[in-house]
Amino acid sequence: MTLREFLDIAAARRPLNTPEIQRFMDAMSDEARRITCAINGAYHSQEELRELFARLFGRPVDPTFRVFPPFYTDFGKNITVGKNVFINAGCHFQDHGGVSIGDGCLIGHNVVFATLNHDFNPATRAAMTPAPIKLGKNVWIGSNAVILPGVSIGDGAIVAAGAVATKDVPANCVVGGVPARRIRDIAL
């Protein structure tokens, strides 16, 4: 299986349950762990981190991208980041389904992006189904927030610390709680 074939399956939100897909995911996880161990195992300048993240993502990152390790992912090749993005320490990106972060986004400590879900039926529970997470421009995700599969966060929105976003978040509003609910609009 090629990366392109896998990404097409993930984009179609088809279950990731064949032996071929599982072998591919295991191999990609090994590669991601090697790179994240390099990222997390020693001090690196922001320039060095951008080089390591370009290897992890499989594409260049903008020179304005900044991150404070540690950073964790079990795939790595389905993450895109815009310009002026900052990711704080301890974040976990489960990116098989795709994580897209728009320009100017701020990601707080220990944020989790989860793009896979398991089947509700116990007989097929091990099957995983991907769904992308998309952040618009200038989104702020507070510390310890969790963004679940298929959720889109609109431009300028804020997901409060500790919130669990289970549904799309409109632009220019603040959501918080478990599950996250609209708290207020942001006056522009």
XYZ file of C-alpha atoms in Angstrom:
188
model
C 0.000 0.000 0.000
C 1.228 3.488 -0.796
C 0.732 6.605 1.285
C -1.506 8.066 -1.439
C -3.714 4.944 -1.408
C -4.039 5.125 2.372
C -4.829 8.846 2.340
C -7.531 8.252 -0.310
C -9.130 5.566 1.887
C -8.976 7.873 4.911
C -10.432 10.815 2.948
C -13.331 8.580 1.895
C -13.851 7.738 5.609
C -13.711 4.032 4.858
C -12.940 1.610 7.717
C -9.256 0.882 8.258
C -9.738 -2.822 8.842
C -7.893 -4.887 6.242
C -4.612 -6.694 7.003
C -2.877 -4.623 4.294
C -4.037 -1.358 5.874
C -3.030 -2.575 9.344
C 0.482 -3.490 8.137
C 0.816 -0.078 6.483
C -0.389 1.712 9.630
C 2.086 -0.263 11.772
C 4.977 0.679 9.473
C 3.951 4.347 9.449
C 3.595 4.303 13.235
C 7.147 2.948 13.547
C 8.439 5.798 11.363
C 6.435 8.412 13.289
C 7.723 7.094 16.613
C 11.336 7.234 15.386
C 10.928 10.877 14.366
C 8.991 11.907 17.484
C 11.648 10.240 19.659
C 14.208 12.448 17.894
C 11.976 15.497 18.424
C 11.336 14.738 22.089
C 14.675 13.216 23.102
C 16.926 16.265 23.013
C 16.928 20.038 22.772
C 16.436 21.403 19.244
C 16.288 24.953 17.946
C 13.052 25.971 16.229
C 14.836 25.664 12.877
C 15.899 22.092 13.708
C 12.359 21.306 14.891
C 10.924 22.578 11.607
C 13.272 20.210 9.740
C 12.174 17.272 11.923
C 8.486 18.171 11.509
C 8.946 18.398 7.730
C 10.234 14.790 7.854
C 7.345 13.776 10.119
C 4.684 15.438 7.938
C 6.324 14.425 4.659
C 6.242 18.025 3.406
C 7.911 21.351 4.238
C 6.541 23.464 7.084
C 6.371 27.236 6.941
C 9.326 29.080 8.515
C 6.863 30.726 10.937
C 5.773 27.348 12.408
C 6.762 26.966 16.080
C 6.408 24.078 18.504
C 7.416 23.282 22.073
C 8.061 19.540 22.478
C 7.211 16.971 23.521
C 4.892 16.200 20.631
C 3.240 12.860 19.905
C 1.629 11.336 16.846
C 1.025 7.784 15.678
C 1.021 8.551 11.941
C 2.333 12.012 11.065
C 1.761 12.064 7.321
C -1.791 13.455 7.426
C -1.085 16.740 9.240
C -0.971 20.119 7.518
C -0.150 23.403 9.248
C -0.479 26.945 7.944
C 1.609 30.017 8.643
C 2.203 31.409 12.145
C 0.991 28.226 13.862
C 2.147 27.513 17.414
C 1.787 24.108 19.107
C 2.534 23.994 22.832
C 4.039 21.087 24.787
C 2.475 17.670 25.281
C 0.061 17.579 22.348
C -1.178 14.289 20.861
C -2.238 14.190 17.212
C -3.933 10.986 16.052
C -3.887 12.105 12.444
C -4.837 9.059 10.363
C -8.068 10.823 9.363
C -6.322 14.143 8.773
C -5.557 17.200 10.885
C -5.569 20.547 9.084
C -4.512 23.651 11.044
C -5.102 27.053 9.454
C -2.929 30.148 9.574
C -2.461 31.838 12.932
C -3.716 28.967 15.097
C -2.584 28.518 18.698
C -2.688 25.035 20.245
C -2.385 24.877 24.052
C -0.634 22.334 26.265
C -1.756 18.695 26.162
C -4.350 19.094 23.409
C -5.605 15.876 21.798
C -6.755 15.644 18.181
C -8.449 12.250 17.653
C -9.371 11.412 14.048
C -10.238 7.727 14.502
C -13.303 6.157 16.037
C -14.040 2.515 16.834
C -17.212 0.708 15.842
C -19.989 0.591 18.446
C -20.717 -3.079 17.674
C -18.549 -5.241 19.996
C -18.090 -7.858 17.251
C -16.420 -5.271 14.985
C -15.092 -2.888 17.641
C -11.485 -3.159 16.462
C -12.404 -1.591 13.101
C -11.432 2.065 12.983
C -13.116 4.730 10.872
C -11.258 7.979 10.118
C -12.732 11.491 9.967
C -10.731 14.714 9.543
C -10.332 17.576 11.995
C -10.126 21.036 10.433
C -9.176 24.288 12.144
C -9.846 27.548 10.318
C -7.665 30.624 10.662
C -6.749 32.185 14.018
C -8.292 29.413 16.119
C -7.197 29.056 19.744
C -7.438 25.605 21.317
C -7.018 25.827 25.110
C -4.917 23.472 27.210
C -6.188 19.930 27.735
C -8.940 20.286 25.124
C -9.952 17.273 23.040
C -11.159 17.580 19.450
C -13.007 14.487 18.215
C -13.209 12.941 14.726
C -14.891 14.951 11.982
C -15.023 18.241 13.907
C -14.358 21.550 12.139
C -13.519 24.694 14.097
C -14.456 27.981 12.382
C -12.171 30.969 11.864
C -11.434 32.946 15.016
C -13.113 30.462 17.368
C -11.841 29.532 20.823
C -12.163 26.066 22.356
C -11.791 26.593 26.109
C -9.299 24.691 28.238
C -10.505 21.206 29.095
C -13.358 21.263 26.572
C -14.316 18.249 24.471
C -15.421 19.361 20.998
C -17.806 16.694 19.694
C -19.489 18.871 17.024
C -18.471 21.625 14.628
C -17.710 24.994 16.216
C -18.941 28.137 14.411
C -16.572 30.973 13.559
C -15.877 33.681 16.120
C -17.372 32.055 19.176
C -16.129 30.512 22.415
C -17.101 26.946 23.324
C -16.370 25.112 26.550
C -17.405 22.164 28.680
C -17.959 18.473 28.147
C -19.367 18.212 25.586
C -18.387 21.675 24.377
C -21.241 24.155 24.074
C -21.361 27.725 22.849
C -20.513 30.113 25.710
C -20.504 33.399 23.841
C -19.737 35.122 20.571
C -16.529 37.071 20.042
C -17.185 40.728 19.253
C -15.085 41.845 16.325
